[in-house]
Amino acid sequence: MQKPAILVVDPAHFNVSYVINPWMNPAEWQADPAAHQREARASFDALRTALEAAGAVLHVVPGVAGLPDMVFPANAAVVLDGRAIVARFACAERQGEEAAYMAALKQYLDDGVLQELAIFPEGCFQEGAGDAIWDATRQLFWAGHGQRSVAAAIPELERFFGRRVVPLELATPQFYHLDTCFCPLSGGEVLFYPPAFTPGALARIHELVPPAQRLEASAEDAAAFCVNAVCLNRTVVMARAAPHVRAMLTARGYTVADVDLSPFILSGGGAYCMTLRLDRASHE
Ligand code: ARG
């Protein structure tokens, strides 16, 4: 079997210098930028090791000076079955990433990893796999909207991939991307944080995910960015695991591989945000 291919972005240009979500803390970063940069490098290396130990092959792309949040390539694009559609960022601070990710992904067209590359229409904000998560069990995309991505991106996703897309409206600025509060697992369970969703979105989740497959994260799990996880086969890679989420996943037979990602949590991102699965396939 082919090993999972995951794109990550080198953290050399990572910092926390602006605030576009409630977790971001430039003052704390500024108190000692050199120490935070060192810690970010160590965290990145630890995440890389954990993903490789879980069976992935990593593609490390260089970052770009002045685009600190490029270390979160989950927001770069939505990828499925060799087709990729590049994001349109809602915040001016990240819009420069669109061209940078487009250039990075073009290489994979040449390599044959991707067969098609498009971009959302201008003004149609959609922040990549952070807000469009493929669920192989149910054969559909769950699409977050209402904070960064717009509802108008849903028909674009449907058109481009020709797949079912289930919109999930996000209720709070804390959980501004779907990947911060929603994570389908390989066994068909869905790990999610209910208070992040509007009543309508919760009703949709309940309709499509039977009670036995609902794993509800606690407030502590969600604040520790443990829902923002990468599931590779039976291993779930995440930021330092709160006891509740660890027990819940272990009871279902998953192995939790947790990594100290505190420098990136200072920017409001965790393990899933820091990855883009290049070989995401509809059947798995
Ligand atoms: N500071 C980044 C932002 O606010 C963090 C992005 C995290 N990415 C994610 N997919 N949740 O955009």
PDB file of C-alpha atoms and ligand atoms in Angstrom, residues 18 20-21 24 69 72 74-75 94 127 130 148 176-177 179-180 228 267-269 272-273, ligand 1:
ATOM      1  CA  TYR A  18      -1.336  39.850  13.851  1.00  0.00           C
ATOM      2  CA  ILE A  20      -7.237  37.091  12.997  1.00  0.00           C
ATOM      3  CA  ASN A  21      -8.630  34.603  15.508  1.00  0.00           C
ATOM      4  CA  MET A  24      -3.586  34.583  18.484  1.00  0.00           C
ATOM      5  CA  ASP A  69       0.508  31.479   8.709  1.00  0.00           C
ATOM      6  CA  PHE A  72      -0.996  25.919   8.184  1.00  0.00           C
ATOM      7  CA  ALA A  74      -4.659  22.673   5.635  1.00  0.00           C
ATOM      8  CA  ASN A  75      -5.925  26.038   4.455  1.00  0.00           C
ATOM      9  CA  ARG A  94      -3.299  35.559   4.490  1.00  0.00           C
ATOM     10  CA  GLU A 127     -10.066  28.212   3.407  1.00  0.00           C
ATOM     11  CA  GLY A 130      -9.645  23.446   7.076  1.00  0.00           C
ATOM     12  CA  ARG A 148     -13.957  32.317   7.304  1.00  0.00           C
ATOM     13  CA  TYR A 176     -13.417  29.440  13.081  1.00  0.00           C
ATOM     14  CA  HIS A 177     -12.431  26.533  10.851  1.00  0.00           C
ATOM     15  CA  ASP A 179     -11.073  21.355  11.486  1.00  0.00           C
ATOM     16  CA  THR A 180     -10.842  22.969  14.943  1.00  0.00           C
ATOM     17  CA  ASN A 228      -7.632  19.291  15.193  1.00  0.00           C
ATOM     18  CA  SER A 267      -1.567  31.237  16.399  1.00  0.00           C
ATOM     19  CA  GLY A 268      -4.753  29.186  16.777  1.00  0.00           C
ATOM     20  CA  GLY A 269      -3.586  26.080  14.939  1.00  0.00           C
ATOM     21  CA  TYR A 272      -4.398  18.966  11.293  1.00  0.00           C
ATOM     22  CA  CYS A 273      -3.961  22.649  10.355  1.00  0.00           C
TER      23      CYS A 273
HETATM   24  N1  ARG B   1      -3.515  31.890  12.453  1.00  0.00           N
HETATM   25  C1  ARG B   1      -4.159  31.046  11.468  1.00  0.00           C
HETATM   26  C2  ARG B   1      -5.472  31.665  11.036  1.00  0.00           C
HETATM   27  O1  ARG B   1      -6.118  32.283  11.829  1.00  0.00           O
HETATM   28  C3  ARG B   1      -4.366  29.669  12.007  1.00  0.00           C
HETATM   29  C4  ARG B   1      -4.913  28.729  10.985  1.00  0.00           C
HETATM   30  C5  ARG B   1      -5.201  27.372  11.516  1.00  0.00           C
HETATM   31  N2  ARG B   1      -5.641  26.544  10.487  1.00  0.00           N
HETATM   32  C6  ARG B   1      -6.702  25.711  10.527  1.00  0.00           C
HETATM   33  N3  ARG B   1      -6.914  24.962   9.503  1.00  0.00           N
HETATM   34  N4  ARG B   1      -7.538  25.720  11.529  1.00  0.00           N
HETATM   35  O2  ARG B   1      -5.886  31.566   9.900  1.00  0.00           O
END
